[in-house]
CSV table of C-alpha atoms and ligand atoms in Angstrom, one decimal:
chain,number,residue,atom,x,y,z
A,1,UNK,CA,-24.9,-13.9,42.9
A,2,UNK,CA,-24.9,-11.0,40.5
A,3,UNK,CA,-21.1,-11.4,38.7
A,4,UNK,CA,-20.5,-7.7,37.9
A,5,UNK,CA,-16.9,-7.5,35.9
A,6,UNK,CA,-16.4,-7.6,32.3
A,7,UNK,CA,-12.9,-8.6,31.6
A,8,UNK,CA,-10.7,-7.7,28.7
A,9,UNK,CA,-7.9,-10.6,28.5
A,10,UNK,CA,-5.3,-8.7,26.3
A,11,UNK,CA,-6.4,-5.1,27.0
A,12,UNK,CA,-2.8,-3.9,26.6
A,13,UNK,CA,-2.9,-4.9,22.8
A,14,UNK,CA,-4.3,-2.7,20.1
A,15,UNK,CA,-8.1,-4.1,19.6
A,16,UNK,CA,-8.0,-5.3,23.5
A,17,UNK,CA,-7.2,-1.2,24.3
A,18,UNK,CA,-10.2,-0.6,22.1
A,19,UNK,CA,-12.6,-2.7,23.1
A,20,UNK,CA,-11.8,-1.2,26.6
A,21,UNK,CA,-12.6,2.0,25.9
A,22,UNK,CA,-15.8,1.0,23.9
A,23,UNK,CA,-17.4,-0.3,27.0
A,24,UNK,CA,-16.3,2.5,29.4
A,25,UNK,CA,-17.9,4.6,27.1
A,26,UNK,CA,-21.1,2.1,26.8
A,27,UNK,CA,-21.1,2.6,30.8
A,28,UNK,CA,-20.6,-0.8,31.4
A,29,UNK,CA,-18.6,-2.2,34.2
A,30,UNK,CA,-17.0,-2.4,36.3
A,31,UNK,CA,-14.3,-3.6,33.7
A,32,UNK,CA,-10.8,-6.0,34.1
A,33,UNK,CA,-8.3,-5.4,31.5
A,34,UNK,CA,-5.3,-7.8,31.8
A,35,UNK,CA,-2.0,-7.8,29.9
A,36,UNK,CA,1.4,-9.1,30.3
A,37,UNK,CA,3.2,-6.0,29.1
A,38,UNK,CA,3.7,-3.0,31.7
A,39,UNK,CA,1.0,-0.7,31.7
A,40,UNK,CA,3.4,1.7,30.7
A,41,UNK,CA,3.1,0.0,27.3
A,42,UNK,CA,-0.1,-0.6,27.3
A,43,UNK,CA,-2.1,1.6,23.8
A,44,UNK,CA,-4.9,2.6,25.8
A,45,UNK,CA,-4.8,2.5,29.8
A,46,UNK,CA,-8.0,3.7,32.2
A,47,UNK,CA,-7.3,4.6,35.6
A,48,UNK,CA,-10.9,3.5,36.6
A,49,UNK,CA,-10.7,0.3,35.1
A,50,UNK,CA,-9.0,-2.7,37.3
A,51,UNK,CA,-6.0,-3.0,35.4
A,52,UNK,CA,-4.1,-6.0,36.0
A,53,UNK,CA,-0.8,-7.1,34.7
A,54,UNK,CA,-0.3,-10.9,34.5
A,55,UNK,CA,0.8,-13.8,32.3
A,56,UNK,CA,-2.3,-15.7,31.3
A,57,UNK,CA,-0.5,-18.8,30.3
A,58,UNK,CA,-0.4,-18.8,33.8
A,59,UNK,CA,-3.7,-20.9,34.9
A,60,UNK,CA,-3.8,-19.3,38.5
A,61,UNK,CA,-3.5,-15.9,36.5
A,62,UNK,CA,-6.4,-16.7,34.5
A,63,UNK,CA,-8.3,-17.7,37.3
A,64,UNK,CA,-8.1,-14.4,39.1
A,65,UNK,CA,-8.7,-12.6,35.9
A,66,UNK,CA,-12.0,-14.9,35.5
A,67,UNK,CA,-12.9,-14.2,39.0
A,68,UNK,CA,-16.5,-12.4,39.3
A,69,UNK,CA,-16.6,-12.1,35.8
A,70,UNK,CA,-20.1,-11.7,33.6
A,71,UNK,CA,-18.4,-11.2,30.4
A,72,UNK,CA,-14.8,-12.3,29.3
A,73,UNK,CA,-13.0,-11.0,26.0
A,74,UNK,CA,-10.1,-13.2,25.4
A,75,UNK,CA,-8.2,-11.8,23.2
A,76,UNK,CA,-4.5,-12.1,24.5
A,77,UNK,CA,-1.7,-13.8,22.3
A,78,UNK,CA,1.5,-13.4,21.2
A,79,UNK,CA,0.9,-12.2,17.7
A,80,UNK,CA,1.8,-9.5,14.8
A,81,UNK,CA,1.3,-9.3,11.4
A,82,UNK,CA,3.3,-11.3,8.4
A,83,UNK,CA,7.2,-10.2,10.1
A,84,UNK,CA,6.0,-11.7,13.2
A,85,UNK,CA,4.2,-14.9,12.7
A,86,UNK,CA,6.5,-16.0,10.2
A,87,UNK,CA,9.3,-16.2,12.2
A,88,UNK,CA,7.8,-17.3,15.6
A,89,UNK,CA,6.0,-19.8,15.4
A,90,UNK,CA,6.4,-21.8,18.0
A,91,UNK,CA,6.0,-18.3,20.3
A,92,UNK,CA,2.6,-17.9,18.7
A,93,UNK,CA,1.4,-21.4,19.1
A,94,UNK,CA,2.6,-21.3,23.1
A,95,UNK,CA,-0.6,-18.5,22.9
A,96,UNK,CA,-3.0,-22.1,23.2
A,97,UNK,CA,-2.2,-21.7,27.3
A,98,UNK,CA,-3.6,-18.9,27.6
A,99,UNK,CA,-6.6,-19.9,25.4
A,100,UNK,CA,-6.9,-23.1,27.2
A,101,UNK,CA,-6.2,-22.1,30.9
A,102,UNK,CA,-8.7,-18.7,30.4
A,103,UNK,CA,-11.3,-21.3,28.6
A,104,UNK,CA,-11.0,-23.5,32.2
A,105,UNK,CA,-11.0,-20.4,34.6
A,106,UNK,CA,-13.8,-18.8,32.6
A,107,UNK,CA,-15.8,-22.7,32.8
A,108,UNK,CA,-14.9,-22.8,36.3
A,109,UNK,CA,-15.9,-19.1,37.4
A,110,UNK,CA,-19.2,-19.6,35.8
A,111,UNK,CA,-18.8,-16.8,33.3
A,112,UNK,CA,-22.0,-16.3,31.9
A,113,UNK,CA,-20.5,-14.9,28.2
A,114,UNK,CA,-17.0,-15.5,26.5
A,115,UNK,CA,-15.8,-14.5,23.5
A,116,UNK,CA,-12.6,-15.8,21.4
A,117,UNK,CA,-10.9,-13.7,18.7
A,118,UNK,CA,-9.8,-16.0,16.3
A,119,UNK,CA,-8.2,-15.5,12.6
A,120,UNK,CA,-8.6,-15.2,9.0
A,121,UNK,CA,-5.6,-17.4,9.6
A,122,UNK,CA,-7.3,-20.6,10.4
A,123,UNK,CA,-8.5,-20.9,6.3
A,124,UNK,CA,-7.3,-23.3,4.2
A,125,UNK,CA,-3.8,-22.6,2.4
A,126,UNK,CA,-4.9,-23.8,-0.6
A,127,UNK,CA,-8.1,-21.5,-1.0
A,128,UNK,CA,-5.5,-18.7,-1.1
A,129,UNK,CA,-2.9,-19.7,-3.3
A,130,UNK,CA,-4.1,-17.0,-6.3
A,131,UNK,CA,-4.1,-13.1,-5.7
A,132,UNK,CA,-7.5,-13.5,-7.7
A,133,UNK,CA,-9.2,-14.6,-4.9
A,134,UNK,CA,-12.9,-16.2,-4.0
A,135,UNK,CA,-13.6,-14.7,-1.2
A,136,UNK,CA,-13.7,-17.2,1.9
A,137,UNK,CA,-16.6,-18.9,3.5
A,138,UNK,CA,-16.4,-20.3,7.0
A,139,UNK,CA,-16.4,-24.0,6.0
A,140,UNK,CA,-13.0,-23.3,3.6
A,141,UNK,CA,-11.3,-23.6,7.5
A,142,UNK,CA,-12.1,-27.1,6.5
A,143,UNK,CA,-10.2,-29.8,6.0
A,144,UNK,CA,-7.4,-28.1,8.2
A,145,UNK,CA,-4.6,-27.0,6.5
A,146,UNK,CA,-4.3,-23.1,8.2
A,147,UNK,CA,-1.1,-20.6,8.4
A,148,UNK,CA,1.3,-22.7,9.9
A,149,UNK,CA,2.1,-22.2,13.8
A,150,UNK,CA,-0.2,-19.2,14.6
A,151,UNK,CA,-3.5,-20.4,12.3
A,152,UNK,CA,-3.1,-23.9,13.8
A,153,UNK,CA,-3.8,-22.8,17.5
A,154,UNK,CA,-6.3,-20.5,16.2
A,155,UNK,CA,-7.9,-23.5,14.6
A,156,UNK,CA,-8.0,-25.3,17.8
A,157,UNK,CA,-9.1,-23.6,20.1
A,158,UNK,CA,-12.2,-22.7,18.0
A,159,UNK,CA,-12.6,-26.1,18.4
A,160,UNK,CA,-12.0,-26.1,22.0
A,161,UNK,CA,-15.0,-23.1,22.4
A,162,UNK,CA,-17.2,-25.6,20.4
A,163,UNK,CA,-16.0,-28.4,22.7
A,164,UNK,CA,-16.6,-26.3,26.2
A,165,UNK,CA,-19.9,-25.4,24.6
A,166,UNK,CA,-21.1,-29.2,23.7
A,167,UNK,CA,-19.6,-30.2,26.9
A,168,UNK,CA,-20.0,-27.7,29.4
A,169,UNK,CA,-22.6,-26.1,28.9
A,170,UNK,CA,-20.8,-22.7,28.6
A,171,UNK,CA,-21.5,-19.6,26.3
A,172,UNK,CA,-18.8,-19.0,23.8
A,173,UNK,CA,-19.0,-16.6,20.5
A,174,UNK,CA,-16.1,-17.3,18.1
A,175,UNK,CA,-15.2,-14.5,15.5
A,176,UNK,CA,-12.3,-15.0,12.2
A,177,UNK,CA,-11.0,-12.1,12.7
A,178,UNK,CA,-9.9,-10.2,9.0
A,179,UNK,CA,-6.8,-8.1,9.3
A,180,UNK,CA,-7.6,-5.3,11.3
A,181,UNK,CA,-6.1,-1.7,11.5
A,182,UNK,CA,-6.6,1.7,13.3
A,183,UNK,CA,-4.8,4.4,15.1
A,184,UNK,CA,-3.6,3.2,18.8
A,185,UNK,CA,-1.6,0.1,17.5
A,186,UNK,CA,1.8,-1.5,16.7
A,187,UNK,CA,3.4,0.7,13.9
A,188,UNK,CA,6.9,-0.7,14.1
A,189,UNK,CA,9.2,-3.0,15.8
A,190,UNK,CA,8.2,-5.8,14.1
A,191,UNK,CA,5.0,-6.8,14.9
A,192,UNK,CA,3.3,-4.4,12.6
A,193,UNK,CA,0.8,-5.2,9.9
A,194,UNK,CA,0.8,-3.9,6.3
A,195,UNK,CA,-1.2,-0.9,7.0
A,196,UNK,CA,0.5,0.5,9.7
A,197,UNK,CA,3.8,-0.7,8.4
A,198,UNK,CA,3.2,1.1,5.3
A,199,UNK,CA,2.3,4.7,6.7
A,200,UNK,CA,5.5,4.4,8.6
A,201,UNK,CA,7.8,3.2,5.6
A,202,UNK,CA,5.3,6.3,3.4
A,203,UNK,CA,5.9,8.9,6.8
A,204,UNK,CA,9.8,7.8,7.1
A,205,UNK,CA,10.5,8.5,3.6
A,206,UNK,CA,7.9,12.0,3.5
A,207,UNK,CA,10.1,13.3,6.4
A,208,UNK,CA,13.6,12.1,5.9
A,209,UNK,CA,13.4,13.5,2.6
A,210,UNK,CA,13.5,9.5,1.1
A,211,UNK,CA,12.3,8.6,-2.6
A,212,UNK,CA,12.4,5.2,-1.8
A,213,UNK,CA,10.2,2.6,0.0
A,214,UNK,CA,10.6,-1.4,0.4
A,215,UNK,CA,7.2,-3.2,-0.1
A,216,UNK,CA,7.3,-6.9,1.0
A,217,UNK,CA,6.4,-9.2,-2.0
A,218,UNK,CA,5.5,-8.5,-5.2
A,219,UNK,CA,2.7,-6.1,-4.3
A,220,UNK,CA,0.0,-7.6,-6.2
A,221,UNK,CA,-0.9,-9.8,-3.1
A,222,UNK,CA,-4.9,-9.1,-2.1
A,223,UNK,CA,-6.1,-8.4,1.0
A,224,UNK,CA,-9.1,-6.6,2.8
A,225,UNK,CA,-8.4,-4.8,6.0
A,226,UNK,CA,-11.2,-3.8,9.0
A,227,UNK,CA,-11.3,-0.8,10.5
A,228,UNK,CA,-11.3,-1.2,14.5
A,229,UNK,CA,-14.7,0.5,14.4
A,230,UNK,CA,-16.1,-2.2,12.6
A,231,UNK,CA,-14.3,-4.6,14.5
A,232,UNK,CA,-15.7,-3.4,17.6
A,233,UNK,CA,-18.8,-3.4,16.4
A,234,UNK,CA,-18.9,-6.7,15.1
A,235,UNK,CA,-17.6,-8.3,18.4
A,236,UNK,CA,-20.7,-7.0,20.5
A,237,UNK,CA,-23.0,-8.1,17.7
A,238,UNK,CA,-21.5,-12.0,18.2
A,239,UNK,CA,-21.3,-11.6,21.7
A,240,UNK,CA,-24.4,-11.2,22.1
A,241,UNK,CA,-25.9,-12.7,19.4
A,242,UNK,CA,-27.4,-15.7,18.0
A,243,UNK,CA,-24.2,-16.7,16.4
A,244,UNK,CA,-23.4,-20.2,17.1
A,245,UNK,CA,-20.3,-21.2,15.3
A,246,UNK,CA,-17.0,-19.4,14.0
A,247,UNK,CA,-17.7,-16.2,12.0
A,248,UNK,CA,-16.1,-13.8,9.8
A,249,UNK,CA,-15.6,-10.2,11.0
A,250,UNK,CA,-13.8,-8.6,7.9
A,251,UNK,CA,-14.2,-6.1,5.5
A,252,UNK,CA,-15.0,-7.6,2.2
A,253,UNK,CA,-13.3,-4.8,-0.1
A,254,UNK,CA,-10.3,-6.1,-1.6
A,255,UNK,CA,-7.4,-4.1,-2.1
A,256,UNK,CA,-3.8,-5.0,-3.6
A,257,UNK,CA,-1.2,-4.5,-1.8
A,258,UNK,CA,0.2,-1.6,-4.2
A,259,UNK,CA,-3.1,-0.3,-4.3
A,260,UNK,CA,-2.7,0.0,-0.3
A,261,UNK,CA,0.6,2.0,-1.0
A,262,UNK,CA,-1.3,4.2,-3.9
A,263,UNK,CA,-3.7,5.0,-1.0
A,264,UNK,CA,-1.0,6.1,1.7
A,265,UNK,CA,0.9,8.2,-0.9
A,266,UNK,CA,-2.4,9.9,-1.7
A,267,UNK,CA,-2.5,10.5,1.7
A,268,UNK,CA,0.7,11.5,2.4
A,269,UNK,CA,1.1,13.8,-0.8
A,270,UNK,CA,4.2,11.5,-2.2
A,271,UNK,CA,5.1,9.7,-4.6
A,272,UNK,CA,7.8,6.8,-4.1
A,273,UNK,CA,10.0,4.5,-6.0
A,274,UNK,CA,9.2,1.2,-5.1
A,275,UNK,CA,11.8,-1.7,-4.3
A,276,UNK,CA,10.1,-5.1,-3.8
A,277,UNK,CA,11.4,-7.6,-1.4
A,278,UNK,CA,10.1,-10.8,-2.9
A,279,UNK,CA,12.2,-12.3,0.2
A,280,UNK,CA,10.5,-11.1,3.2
A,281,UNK,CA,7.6,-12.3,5.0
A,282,UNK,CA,4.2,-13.0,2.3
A,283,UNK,CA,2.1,-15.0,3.6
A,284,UNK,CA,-0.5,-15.8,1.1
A,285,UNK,CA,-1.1,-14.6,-1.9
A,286,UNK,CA,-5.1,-13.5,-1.9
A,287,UNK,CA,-7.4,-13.3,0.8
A,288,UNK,CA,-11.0,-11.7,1.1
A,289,UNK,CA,-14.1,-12.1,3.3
A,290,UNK,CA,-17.5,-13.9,2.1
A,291,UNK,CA,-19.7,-11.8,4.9
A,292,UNK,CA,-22.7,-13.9,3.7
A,293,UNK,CA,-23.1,-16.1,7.4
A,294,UNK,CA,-22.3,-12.6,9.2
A,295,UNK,CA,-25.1,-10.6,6.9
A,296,UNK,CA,-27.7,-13.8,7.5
A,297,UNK,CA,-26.7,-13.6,11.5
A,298,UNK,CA,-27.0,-10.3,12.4
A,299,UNK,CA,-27.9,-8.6,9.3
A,300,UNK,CA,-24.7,-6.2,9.1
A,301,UNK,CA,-21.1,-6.4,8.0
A,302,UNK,CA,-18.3,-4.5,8.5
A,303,UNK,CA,-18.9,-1.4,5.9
A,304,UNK,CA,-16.3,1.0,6.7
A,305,UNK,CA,-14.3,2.5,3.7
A,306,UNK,CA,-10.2,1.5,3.7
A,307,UNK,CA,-9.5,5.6,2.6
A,308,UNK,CA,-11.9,6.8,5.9
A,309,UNK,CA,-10.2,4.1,7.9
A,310,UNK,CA,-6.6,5.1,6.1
A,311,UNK,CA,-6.7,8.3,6.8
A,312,UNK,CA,-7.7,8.3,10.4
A,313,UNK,CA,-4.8,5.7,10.4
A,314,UNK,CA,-1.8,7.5,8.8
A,315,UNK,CA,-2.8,10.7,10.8
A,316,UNK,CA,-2.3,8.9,14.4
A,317,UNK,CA,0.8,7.1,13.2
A,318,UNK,CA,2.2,10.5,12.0
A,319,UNK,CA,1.6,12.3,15.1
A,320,UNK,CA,3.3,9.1,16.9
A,321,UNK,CA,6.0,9.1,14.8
A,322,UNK,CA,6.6,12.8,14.8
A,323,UNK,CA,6.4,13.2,19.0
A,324,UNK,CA,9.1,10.0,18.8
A,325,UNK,CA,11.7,10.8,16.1
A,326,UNK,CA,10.8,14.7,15.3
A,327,UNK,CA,9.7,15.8,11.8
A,328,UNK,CA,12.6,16.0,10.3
A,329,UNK,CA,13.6,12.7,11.1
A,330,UNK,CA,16.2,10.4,9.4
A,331,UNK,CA,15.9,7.2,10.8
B,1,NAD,P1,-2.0,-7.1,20.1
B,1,NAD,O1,-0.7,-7.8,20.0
B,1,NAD,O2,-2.0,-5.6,20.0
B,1,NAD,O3,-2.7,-7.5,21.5
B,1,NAD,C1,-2.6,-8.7,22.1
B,1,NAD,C2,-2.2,-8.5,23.5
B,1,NAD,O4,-2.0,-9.7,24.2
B,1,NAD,C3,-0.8,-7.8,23.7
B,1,NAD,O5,-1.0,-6.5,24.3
B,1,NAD,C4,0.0,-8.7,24.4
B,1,NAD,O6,0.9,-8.1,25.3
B,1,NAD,C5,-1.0,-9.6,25.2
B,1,NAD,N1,-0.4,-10.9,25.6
B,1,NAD,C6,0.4,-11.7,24.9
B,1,NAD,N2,0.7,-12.7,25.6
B,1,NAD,C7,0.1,-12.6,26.8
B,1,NAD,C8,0.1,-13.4,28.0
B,1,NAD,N3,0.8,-14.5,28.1
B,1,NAD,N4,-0.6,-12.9,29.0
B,1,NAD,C9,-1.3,-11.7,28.9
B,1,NAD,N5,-1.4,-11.0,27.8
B,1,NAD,C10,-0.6,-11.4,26.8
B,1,NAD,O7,-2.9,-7.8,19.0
B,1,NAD,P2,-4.4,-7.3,18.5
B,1,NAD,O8,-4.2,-6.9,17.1
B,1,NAD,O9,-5.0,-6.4,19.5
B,1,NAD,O10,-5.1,-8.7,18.5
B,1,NAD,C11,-6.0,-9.1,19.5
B,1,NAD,C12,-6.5,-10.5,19.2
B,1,NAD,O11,-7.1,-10.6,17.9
B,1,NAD,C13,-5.4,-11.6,19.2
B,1,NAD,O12,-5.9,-12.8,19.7
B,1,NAD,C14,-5.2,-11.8,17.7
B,1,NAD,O13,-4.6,-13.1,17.4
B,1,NAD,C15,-6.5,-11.6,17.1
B,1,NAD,N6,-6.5,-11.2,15.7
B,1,NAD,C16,-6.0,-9.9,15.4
B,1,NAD,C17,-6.0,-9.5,14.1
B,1,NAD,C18,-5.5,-8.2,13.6
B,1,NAD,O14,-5.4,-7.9,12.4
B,1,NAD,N7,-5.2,-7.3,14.6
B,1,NAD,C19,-6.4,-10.4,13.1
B,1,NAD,C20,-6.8,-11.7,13.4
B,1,NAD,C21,-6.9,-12.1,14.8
B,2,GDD,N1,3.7,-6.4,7.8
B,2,GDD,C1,4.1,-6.0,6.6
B,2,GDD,N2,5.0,-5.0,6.5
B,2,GDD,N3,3.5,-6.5,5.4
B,2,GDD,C2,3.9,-6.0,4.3
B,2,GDD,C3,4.8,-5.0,4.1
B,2,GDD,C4,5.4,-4.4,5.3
B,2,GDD,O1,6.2,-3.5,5.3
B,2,GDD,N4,5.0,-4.7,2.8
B,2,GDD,C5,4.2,-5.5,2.1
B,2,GDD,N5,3.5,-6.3,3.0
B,2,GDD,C6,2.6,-7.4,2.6
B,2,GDD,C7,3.0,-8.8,3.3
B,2,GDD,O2,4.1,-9.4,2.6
B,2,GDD,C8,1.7,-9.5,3.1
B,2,GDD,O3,1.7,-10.1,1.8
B,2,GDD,C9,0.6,-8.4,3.2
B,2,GDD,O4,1.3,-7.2,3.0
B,2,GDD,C10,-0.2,-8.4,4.4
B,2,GDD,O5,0.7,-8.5,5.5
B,2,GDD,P1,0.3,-8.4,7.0
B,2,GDD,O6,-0.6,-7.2,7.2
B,2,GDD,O7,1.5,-8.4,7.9
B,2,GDD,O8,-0.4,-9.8,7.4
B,2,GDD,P2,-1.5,-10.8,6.7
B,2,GDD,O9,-2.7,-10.0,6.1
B,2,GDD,O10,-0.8,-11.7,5.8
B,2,GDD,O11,-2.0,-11.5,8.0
B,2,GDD,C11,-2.5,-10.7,9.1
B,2,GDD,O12,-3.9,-10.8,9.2
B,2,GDD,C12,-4.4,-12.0,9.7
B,2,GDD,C13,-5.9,-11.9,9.7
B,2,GDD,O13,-6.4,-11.6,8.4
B,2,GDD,C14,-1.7,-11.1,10.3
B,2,GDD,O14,-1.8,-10.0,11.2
B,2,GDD,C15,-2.3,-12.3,11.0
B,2,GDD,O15,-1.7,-12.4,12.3
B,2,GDD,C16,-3.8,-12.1,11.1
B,2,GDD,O16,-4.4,-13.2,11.8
């Protein structure tokens, strides 16, 4: 039996909303996206797309998201950047039900292709402890010392899609997701990562007439951030390639993170006086991509530039932030 529906667990979320839209547009379907959040919150929402709201810790949800299913994207969990995962960790590591009842439904429904979005997360503390960083190879996951709560159930449920695979029989692509950014995203409340958090703090200050902005840390941390483009890309490459074990989808140009805010107030047309929390949420202190497995794989890598990605970036943010607080907003 021909098992039509490609199925986007997570499609409410900012890469899930994407990835949606990426494969209307490819002409594939006909296409599930499932999300726990109303639709009304949902970044991107089709109206010819099955759209489903539903818990998938739930196992009976799972299996009627799995149901019929060719291709299944899981990429639901209860995440955000450095504020977030800090400070909920147990929340983040409840996100293994919905990786282990999707893994079972998607066994179970025969599902001929499923992919996992994983994290930069799952490395190795240790191998980021200097802002000077080497950048990370897949086998520095290894031994398992990841970002505590949400890297850990990252980390296993990699090895539950190995395990499925070696067991079961069944298809499954694994991707290490590198911090990824783009217009259509969280931008505050929380769960925001340090580039959309900073074109709001850079936007909040621009329009309320501010000279100030907070920047969590130091500044000099390291980082290299994806554009969704990229990302998207790099998904359907491992999805359908010959990539057999956990891979890195990041950008491999490494940034500071006051080089991130020199790059937002170039935007922007500001300049700020900055105040560093060195009490809020770091993480580590240096973290970059080795894209050498992903280059050998598929020959490609993610290539886009942070200042094309930025720009696109700020600009959605502003407009966002504009129709919600006006432009002369003082928060
Ligand atoms: P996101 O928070 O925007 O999307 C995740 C979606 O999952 C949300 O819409 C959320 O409502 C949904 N969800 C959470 N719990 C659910 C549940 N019980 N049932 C159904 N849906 C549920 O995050 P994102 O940035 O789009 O990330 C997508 C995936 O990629 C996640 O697995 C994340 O861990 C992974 N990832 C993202 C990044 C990044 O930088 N964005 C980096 C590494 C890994
Ligand atoms: N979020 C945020 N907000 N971070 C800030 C801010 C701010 O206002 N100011 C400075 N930072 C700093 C953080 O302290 C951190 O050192 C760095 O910017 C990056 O923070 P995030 O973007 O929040 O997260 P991350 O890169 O440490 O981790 C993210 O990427 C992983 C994959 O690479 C997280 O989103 C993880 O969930 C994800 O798996």
């Amino acid at each position: 039996m021909v098992k039509p529906f490609y199925v986007v667990a997570g499609g409410g979320g900012f890469i899930g909303g994407h990835l949606v839209a990426e494969l209307r547009r490819r002409g594939l379907g006909p296409i599930r996206s499932v999300d726990i959040k109303p639709t009304s919150e949902w970044y991107q929402c089709f109206e010819d797309v099955e759209n489903i709201v539903a818990d998938l810790k739930d196992l009976a949800n799972c299996r009627r998201a799995c149901k019929d299913a060719r291709e299944v994207y899981c990429l639901a969990a209860d995440m955000g950047g450095m504020g977030f995962i800090e400070t909920h960790k147990a929340a983040c590591m409840l996100s293994v039900l919905i990786s282990t009842h999707m893994l079972l439904a998607a066994r179970d429904a025969k599902v001929e292709k499923y992919f996992y979005s994983s994290s930069a997360c799952v490395y190795n503390a240790d191998k980021q402890k200097s802002e000077d960083v080497v950048p990370l190879k897949e086998a520095d996951a290894y031994p398992g010392m990841p970002e505590d709560g949400y890297g850990w159930e990252k980390l296993f449920t990699e090895r539950m899609c190995r395990h499925f695979t070696e067991d079961f029989g069944m298809y499954t692509r694994v991707a290490r997701f590198h911090n990824v950014y783009g217009p259509h995203g969280t931008w505050e409340g929380g769960r925001e990562k340090a580039p959309a958090a900073i074109s709001r703090k850079v936007i909040e200050a621009k329009l309320g007439g501010k000279k100030e902005i907070e920047i969590w840390g130091n500044g000099h941390q390291t980082r290299s951030f994806m554009y969704i483009d990229d990302c998207l890309k790099g998904i359907d490459m491992i999805l359908h390639g010959n990539v057999p074990e956990p891979i890195n989808l990041g950008s491999d140009e490494l940034v500071t993170i006051n080089g991130l805010v020199d790059m937002v107030e170039d935007i922007a047309g500001i300049k700020l006086k900055r105040h560093y929390n060195l009490n809020a949420p770091k993480g580590v202190n240096g973290r970059n991509s080795d894209n050498t497995l992903i280059k050998k794989y598929l020959n490609w890598a993610p290539s886009i530039r942070l200042r094309n990605g930025m720009e696109k970036t700020y600009k959605w943010i502003y407009d966002e932030y504009v129709a919600k607080y006006g432009s002369t907003a003082k928060r």
